[in-house]
Every structure is written in C-alpha cells, then in structure tokens.
PDB file of C-alpha atoms and ligand atoms in Angstrom:
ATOM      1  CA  UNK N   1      11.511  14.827   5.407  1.00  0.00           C
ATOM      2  CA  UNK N   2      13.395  14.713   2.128  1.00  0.00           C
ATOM      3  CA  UNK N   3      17.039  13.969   2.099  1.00  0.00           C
ATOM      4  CA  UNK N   4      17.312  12.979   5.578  1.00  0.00           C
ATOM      5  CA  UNK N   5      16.204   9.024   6.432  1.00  0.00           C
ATOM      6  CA  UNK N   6      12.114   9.016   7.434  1.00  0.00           C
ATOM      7  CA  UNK N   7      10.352   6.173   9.054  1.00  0.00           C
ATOM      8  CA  UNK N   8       9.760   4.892   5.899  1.00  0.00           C
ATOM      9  CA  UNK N   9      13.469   3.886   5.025  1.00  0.00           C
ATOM     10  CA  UNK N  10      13.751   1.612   8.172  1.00  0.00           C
ATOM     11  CA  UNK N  11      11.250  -0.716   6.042  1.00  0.00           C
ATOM     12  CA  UNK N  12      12.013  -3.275   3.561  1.00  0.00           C
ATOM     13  CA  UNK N  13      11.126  -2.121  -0.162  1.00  0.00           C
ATOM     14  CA  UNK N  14      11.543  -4.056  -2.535  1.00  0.00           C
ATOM     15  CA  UNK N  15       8.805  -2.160  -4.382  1.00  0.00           C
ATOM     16  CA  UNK N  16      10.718   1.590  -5.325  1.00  0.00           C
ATOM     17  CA  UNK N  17       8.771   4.206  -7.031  1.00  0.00           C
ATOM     18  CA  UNK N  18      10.242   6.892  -8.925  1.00  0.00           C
ATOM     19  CA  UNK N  19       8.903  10.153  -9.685  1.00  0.00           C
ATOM     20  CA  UNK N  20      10.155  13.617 -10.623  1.00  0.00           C
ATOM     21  CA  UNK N  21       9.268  16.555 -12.304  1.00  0.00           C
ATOM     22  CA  UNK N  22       9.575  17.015 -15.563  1.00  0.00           C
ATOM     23  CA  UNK N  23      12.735  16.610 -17.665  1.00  0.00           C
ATOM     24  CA  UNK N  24      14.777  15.794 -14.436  1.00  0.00           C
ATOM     25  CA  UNK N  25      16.071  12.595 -16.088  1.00  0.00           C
ATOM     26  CA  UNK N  26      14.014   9.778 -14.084  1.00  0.00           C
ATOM     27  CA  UNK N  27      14.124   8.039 -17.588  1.00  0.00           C
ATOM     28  CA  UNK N  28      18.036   8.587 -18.122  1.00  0.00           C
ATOM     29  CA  UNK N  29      18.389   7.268 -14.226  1.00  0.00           C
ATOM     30  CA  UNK N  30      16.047   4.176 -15.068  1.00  0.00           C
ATOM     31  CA  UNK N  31      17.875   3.124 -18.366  1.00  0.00           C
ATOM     32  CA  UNK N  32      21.417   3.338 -16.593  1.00  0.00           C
ATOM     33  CA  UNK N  33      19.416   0.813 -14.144  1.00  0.00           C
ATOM     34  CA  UNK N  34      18.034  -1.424 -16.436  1.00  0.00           C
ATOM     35  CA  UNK N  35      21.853  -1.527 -18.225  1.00  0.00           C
ATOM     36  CA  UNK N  36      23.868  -1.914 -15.045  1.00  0.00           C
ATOM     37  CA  UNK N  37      21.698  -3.513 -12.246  1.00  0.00           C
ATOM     38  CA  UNK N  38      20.427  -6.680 -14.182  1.00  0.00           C
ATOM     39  CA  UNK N  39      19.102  -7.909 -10.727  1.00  0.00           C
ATOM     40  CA  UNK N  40      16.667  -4.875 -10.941  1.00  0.00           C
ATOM     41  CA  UNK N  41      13.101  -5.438 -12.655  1.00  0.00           C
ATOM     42  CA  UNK N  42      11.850  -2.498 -14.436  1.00  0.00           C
ATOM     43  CA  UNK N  43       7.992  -1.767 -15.013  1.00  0.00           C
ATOM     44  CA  UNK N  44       7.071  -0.985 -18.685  1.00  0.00           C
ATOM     45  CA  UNK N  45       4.553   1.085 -18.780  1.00  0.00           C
ATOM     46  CA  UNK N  46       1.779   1.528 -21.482  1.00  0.00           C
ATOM     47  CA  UNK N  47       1.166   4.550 -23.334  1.00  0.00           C
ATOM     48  CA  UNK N  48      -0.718   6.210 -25.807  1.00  0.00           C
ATOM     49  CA  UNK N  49       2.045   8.419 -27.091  1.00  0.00           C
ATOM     50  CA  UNK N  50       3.736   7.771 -30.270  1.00  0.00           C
ATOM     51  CA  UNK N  51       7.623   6.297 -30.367  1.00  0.00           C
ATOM     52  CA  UNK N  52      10.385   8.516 -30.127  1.00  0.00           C
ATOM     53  CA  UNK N  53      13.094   7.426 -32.474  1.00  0.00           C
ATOM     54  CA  UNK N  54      14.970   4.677 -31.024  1.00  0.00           C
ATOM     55  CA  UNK N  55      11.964   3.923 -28.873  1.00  0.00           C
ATOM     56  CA  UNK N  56      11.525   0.285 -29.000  1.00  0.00           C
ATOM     57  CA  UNK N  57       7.946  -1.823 -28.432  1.00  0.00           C
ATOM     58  CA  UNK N  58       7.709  -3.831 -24.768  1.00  0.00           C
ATOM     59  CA  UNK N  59      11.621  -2.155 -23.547  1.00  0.00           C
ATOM     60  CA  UNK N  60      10.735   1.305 -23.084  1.00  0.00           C
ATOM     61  CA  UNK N  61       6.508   1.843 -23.334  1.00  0.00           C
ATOM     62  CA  UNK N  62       4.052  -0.794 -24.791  1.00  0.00           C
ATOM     63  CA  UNK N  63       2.383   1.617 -27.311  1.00  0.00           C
ATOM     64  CA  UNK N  64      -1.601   1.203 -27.398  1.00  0.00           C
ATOM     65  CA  UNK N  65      -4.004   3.109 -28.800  1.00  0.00           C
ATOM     66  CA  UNK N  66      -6.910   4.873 -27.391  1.00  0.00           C
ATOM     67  CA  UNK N  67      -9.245   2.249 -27.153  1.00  0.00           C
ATOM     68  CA  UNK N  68      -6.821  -0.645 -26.353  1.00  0.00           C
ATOM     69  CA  UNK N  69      -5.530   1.487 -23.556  1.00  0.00           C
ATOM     70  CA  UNK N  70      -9.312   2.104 -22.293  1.00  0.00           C
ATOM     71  CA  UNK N  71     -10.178  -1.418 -22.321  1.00  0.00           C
ATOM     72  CA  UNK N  72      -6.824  -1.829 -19.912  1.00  0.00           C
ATOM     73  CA  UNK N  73      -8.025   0.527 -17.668  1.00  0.00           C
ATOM     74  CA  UNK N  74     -11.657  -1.097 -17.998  1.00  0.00           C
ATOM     75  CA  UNK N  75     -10.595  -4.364 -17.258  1.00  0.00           C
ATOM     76  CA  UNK N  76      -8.023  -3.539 -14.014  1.00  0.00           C
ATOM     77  CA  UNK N  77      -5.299  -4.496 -15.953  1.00  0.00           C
ATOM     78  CA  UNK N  78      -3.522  -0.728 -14.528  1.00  0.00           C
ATOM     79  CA  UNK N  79      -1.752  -0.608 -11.158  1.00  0.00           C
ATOM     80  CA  UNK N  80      -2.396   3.061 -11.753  1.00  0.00           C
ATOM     81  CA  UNK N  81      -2.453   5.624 -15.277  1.00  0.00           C
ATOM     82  CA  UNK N  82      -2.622   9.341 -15.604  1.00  0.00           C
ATOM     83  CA  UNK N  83      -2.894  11.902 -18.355  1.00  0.00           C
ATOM     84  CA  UNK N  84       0.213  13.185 -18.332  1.00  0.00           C
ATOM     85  CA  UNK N  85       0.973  16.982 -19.592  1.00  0.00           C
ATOM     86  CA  UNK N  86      -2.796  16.746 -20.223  1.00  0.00           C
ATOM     87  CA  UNK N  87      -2.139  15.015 -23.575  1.00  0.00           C
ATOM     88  CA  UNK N  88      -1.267  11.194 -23.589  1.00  0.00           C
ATOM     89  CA  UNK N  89      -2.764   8.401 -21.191  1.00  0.00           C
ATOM     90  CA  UNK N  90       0.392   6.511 -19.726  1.00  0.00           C
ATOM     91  CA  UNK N  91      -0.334   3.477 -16.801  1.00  0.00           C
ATOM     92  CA  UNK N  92       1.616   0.679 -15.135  1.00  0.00           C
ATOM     93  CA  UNK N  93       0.803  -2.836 -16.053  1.00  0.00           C
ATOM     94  CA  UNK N  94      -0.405  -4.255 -12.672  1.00  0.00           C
ATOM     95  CA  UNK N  95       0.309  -8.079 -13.327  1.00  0.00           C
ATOM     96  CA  UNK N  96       4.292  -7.869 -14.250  1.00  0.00           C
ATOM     97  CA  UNK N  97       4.826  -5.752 -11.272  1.00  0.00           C
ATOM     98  CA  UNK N  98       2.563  -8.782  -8.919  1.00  0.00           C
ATOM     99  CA  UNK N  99       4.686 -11.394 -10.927  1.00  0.00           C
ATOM    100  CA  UNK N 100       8.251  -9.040 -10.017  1.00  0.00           C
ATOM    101  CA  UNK N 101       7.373  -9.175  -6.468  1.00  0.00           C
ATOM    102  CA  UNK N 102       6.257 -12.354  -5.823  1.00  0.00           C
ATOM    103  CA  UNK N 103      10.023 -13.723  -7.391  1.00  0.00           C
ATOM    104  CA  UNK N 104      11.122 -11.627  -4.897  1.00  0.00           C
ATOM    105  CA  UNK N 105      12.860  -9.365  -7.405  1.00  0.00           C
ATOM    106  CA  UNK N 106      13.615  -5.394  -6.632  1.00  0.00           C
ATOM    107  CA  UNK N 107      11.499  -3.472  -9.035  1.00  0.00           C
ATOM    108  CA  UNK N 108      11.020  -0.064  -9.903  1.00  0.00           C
ATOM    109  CA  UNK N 109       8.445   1.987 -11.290  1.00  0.00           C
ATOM    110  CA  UNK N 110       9.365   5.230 -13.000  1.00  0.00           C
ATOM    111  CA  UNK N 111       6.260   7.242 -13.652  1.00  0.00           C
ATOM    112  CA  UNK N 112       4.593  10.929 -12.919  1.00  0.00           C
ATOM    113  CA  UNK N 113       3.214  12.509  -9.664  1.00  0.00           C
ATOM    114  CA  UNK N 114      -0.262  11.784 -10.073  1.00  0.00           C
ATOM    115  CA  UNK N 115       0.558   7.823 -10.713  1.00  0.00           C
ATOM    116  CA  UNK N 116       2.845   7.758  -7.859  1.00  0.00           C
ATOM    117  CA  UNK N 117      -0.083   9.039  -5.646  1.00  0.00           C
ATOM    118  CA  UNK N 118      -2.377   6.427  -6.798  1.00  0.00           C
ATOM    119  CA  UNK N 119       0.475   3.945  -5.695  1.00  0.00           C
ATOM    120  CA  UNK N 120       0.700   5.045  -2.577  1.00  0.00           C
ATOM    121  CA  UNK N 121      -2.549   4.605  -1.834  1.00  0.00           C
ATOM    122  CA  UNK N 122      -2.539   0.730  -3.369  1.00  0.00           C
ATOM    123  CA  UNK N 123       0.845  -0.467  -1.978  1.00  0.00           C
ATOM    124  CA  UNK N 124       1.636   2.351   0.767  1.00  0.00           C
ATOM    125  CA  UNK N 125       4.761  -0.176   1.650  1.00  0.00           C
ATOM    126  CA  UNK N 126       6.361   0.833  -1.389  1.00  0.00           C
ATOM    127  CA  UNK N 127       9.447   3.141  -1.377  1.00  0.00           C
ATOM    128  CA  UNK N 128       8.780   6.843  -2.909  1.00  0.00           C
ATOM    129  CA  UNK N 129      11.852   8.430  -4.356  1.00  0.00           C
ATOM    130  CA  UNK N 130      11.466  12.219  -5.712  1.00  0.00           C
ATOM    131  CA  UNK N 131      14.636  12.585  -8.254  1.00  0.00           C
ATOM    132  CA  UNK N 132      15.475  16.074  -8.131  1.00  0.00           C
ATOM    133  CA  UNK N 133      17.674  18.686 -10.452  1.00  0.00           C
ATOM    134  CA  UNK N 134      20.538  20.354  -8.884  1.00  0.00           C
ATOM    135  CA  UNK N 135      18.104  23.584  -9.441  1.00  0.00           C
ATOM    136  CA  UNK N 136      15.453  24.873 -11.246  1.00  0.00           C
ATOM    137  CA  UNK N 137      18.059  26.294 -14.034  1.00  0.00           C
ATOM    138  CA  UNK N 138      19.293  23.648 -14.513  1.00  0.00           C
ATOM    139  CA  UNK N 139      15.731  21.531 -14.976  1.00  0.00           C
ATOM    140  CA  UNK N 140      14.977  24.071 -17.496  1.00  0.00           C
ATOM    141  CA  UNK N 141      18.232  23.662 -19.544  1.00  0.00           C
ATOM    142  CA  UNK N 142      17.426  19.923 -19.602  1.00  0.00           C
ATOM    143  CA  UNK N 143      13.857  20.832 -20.665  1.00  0.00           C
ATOM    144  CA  UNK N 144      15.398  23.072 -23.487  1.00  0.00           C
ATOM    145  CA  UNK N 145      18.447  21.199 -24.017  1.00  0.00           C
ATOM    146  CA  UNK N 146      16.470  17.775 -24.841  1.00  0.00           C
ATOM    147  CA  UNK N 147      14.815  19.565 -27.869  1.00  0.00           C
ATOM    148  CA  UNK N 148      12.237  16.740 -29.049  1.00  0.00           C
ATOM    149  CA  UNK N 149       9.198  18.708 -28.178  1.00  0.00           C
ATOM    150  CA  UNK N 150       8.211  22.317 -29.747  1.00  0.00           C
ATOM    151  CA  UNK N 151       7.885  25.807 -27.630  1.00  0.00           C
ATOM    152  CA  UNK N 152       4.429  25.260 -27.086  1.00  0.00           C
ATOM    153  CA  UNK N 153       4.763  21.812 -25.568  1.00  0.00           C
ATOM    154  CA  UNK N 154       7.945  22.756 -23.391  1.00  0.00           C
ATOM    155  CA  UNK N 155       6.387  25.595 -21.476  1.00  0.00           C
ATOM    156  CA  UNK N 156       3.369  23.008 -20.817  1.00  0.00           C
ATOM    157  CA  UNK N 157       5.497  20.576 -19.610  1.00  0.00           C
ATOM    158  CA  UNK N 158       7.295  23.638 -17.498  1.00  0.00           C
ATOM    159  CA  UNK N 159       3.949  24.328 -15.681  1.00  0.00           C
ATOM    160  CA  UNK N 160       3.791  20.583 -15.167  1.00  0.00           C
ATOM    161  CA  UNK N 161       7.465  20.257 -13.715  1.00  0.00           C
ATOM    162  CA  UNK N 162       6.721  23.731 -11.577  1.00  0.00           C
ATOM    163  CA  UNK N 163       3.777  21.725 -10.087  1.00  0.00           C
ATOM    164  CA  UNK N 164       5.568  18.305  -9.308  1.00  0.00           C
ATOM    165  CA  UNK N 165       8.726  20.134  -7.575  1.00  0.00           C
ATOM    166  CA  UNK N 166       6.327  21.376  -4.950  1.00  0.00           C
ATOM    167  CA  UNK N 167       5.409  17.552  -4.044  1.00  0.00           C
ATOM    168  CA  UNK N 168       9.213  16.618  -3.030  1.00  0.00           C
ATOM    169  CA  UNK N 169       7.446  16.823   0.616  1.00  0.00           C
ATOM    170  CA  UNK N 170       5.331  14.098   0.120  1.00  0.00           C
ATOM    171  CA  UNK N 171       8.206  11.333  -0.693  1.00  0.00           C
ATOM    172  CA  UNK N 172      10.299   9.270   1.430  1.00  0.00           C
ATOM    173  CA  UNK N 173      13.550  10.477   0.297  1.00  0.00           C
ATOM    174  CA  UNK N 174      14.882  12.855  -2.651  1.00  0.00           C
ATOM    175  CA  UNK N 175      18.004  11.445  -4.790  1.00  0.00           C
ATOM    176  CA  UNK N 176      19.537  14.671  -6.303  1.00  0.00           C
ATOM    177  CA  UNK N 177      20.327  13.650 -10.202  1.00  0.00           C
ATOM    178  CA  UNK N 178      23.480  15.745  -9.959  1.00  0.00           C
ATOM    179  CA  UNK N 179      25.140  12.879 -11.858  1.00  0.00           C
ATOM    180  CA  UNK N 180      22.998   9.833 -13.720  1.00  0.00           C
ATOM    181  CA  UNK N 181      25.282   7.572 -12.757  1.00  0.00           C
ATOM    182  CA  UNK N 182      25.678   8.573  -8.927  1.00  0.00           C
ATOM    183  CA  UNK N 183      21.822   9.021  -9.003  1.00  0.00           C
ATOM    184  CA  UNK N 184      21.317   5.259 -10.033  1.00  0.00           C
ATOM    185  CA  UNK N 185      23.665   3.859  -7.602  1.00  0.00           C
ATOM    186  CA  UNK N 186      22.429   5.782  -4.666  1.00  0.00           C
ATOM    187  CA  UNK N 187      18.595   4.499  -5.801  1.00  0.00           C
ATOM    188  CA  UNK N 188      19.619   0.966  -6.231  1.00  0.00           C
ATOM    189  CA  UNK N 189      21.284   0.898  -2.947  1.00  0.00           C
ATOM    190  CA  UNK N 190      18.158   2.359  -1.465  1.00  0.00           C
ATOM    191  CA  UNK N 191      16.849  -1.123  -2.539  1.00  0.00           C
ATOM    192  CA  UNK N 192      19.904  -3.300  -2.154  1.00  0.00           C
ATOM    193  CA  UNK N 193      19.573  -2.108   1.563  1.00  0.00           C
ATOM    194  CA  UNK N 194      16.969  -3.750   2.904  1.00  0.00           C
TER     195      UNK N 194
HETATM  196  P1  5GP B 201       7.757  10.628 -21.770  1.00  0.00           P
HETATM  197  O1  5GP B 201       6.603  10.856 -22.702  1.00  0.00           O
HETATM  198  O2  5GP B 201       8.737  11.746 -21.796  1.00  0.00           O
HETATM  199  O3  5GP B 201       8.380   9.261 -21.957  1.00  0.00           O
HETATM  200  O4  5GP B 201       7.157  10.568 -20.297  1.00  0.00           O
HETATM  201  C1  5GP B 201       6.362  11.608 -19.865  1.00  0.00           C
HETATM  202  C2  5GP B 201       6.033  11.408 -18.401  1.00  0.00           C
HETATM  203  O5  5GP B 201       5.214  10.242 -18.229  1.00  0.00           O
HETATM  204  C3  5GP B 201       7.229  11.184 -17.485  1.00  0.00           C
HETATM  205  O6  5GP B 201       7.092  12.071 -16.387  1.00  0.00           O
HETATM  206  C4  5GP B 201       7.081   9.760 -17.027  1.00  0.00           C
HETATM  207  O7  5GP B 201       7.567   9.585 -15.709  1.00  0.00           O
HETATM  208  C5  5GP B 201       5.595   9.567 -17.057  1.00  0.00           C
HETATM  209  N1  5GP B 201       5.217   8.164 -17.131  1.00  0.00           N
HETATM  210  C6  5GP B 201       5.818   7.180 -17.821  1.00  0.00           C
HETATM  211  N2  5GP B 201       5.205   6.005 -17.627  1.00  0.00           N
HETATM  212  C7  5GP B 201       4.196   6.248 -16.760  1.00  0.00           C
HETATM  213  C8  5GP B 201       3.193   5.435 -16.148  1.00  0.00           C
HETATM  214  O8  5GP B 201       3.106   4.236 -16.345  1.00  0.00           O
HETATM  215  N3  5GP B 201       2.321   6.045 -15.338  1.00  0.00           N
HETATM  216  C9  5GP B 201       2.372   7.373 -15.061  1.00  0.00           C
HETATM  217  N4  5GP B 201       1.475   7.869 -14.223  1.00  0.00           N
HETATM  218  N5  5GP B 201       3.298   8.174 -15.619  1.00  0.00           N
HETATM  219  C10 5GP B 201       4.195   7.624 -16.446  1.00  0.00           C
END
C-alpha cells in the first residue's frame, strides 16, 4: 500500500503522523515545516535526552528528567512515549495535540515506530506517513554523515533504522525524503488536501 493512495487518504486528517527510520531526516522535514507552513501545528515532544547544541527548551523537546517524565506518564499526561534506541524515554504531550485539533489546526507529530503504533491504536483516524531514504546507502551516509553520536551508538541506532524500514507496510503512504524541501511540501499537501 505505500506510495500508491489507500483507503485511508480518501479521509480527512487533520491529525498527520510522521515516522521513519532512523536518520532519514523526519526532524530536518519537520523544521522546514514549522519554518515555512506557519498554518501547521507541530507537537513538542518530551524527552529525557540531553540538548544537542542549538537545541532549544519547549521548540524542539521539553527536556525532563527521569522522574518528571515518569510522573507524565503516571498521570496520562502522554498521547503515547517509547524508549527509543533503548536509551532515552521520549512521549507526545497529549493535551497540546487535543487543544491543536479542537482549533481545527493541521498538526503533526514526528516521532518513532513504536509511538506511532500506540497512535494508531488511540486516534486510528489519524494520517500515518513513513518518510523514507532514497536507499539504504544513502540512510547510512546520513547516519554517518550527521556525526553527533559515537560508533557504538550509530550501529545501535542502525539495528534500530534496519527494524523500522521493514514497517513502511503498515503506513498509509511513504513520502520519499529525496529532497527536504520536496518532502515537506508533498506532506503538507497531504494535509492541505482534505
Ligand atoms: P533524536 O534524539 O535524534 O531527536 O530523536 C530520536 C528519535 O526519537 C527519532 O526517531 C524521533 O522521531 C523519536 N521521537 C522524538 N519525539 C518522540 C516522541 O514524542 N515519541 C516517540 N515515540 N518518539 C519520538
């Protein structure tokens, strides 16, 4: 069913979620969003992971601690969260996204496989987008190429990305992120189109 229109696309979704393996870009493609389609709400997830530099608090991750991001979970504040790479927590702040689509705003949620699933099975109206590479090579350059983590995490994050290119099946459609700009376009219109 990827690349060619499903059942699902003849739906309205105003609700797109965006997941990829890996080092594919998905957070390249969600920045150009949130800098060139204003009319697009984007989700802000929490993590426990520490900043990257240039990282800033509440635009791209609220950073929490362990125990502040337990006592989200605890309390239903998450839409869904995962352990992702099998080293930091990362989850979607459920209220935001409520608030997002009860303005009736577009939003989009860019976050791994296993939170995706969990979304699926909450709001199965939503639309799931798989953002693939142009090939494996060329995921793995981007892996390498990005150079902020060290050998040991890449080739974790490798088996992780081998893993979540084998679920492309179970999404609506696949963008191809040939091109960051093309890629956001074509997932906006997605949206824009209903
Ligand atoms: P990074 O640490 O490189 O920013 O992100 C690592 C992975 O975590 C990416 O695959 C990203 O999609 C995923 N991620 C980011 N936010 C969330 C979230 O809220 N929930 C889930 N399940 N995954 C997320």
């Amino acid at each position: 069913m990827s690349q060619q229109p499903s059942e699902a696309l003849d739906r309205p979704h105003r609700l797109v979620v965006l997941a990829g393996p890996t080092a594919v870009g998905k957070g390249t493609v969600s920045a150009y969003v949130r800098d060139h389609f204003p009319e697009v709400w984007l989700s802000v997830s929490a993590t426990t992971r520490a900043p990257r530099p240039g990282e800033q608090e509440g635009v791209h991750y609220h950073f929490v601690d362990e125990p502040e991001f337990a006592r989200m979970e605890r309390d239903g504040e998450l839409l869904e969260s995962a352990v992702v790479h099998g080293q930091n927590h990362y989850g979607t702040p459920r209220h935001p996204v409520e608030a997002a689509l009860a303005a009736h705003r577009m939003a989009l949620l860019e976050i791994d496989l296993q939170g995706a699933r969990q979304v699926r099975a909450s709001m199965p109206e939503a639309l799931f987008v798989f953002l693939a590479p142009p090939s494996w090579d060329e995921l793995v350059r981007r892996l390498v190429g990005r150079g902020t983590e060290d050998e040991e995490e890449r080739n974790r994050r490798l088996e992780t990305a081998k893993v979540e290119m084998a679920a492309e099946d179970e999404f609506d459609v696949t963008v191809v992120n040939d091109d960051v700009r093309r890629a956001a376009q074509e997932l906006v219109s997605l949206m824009r189109s209903h």
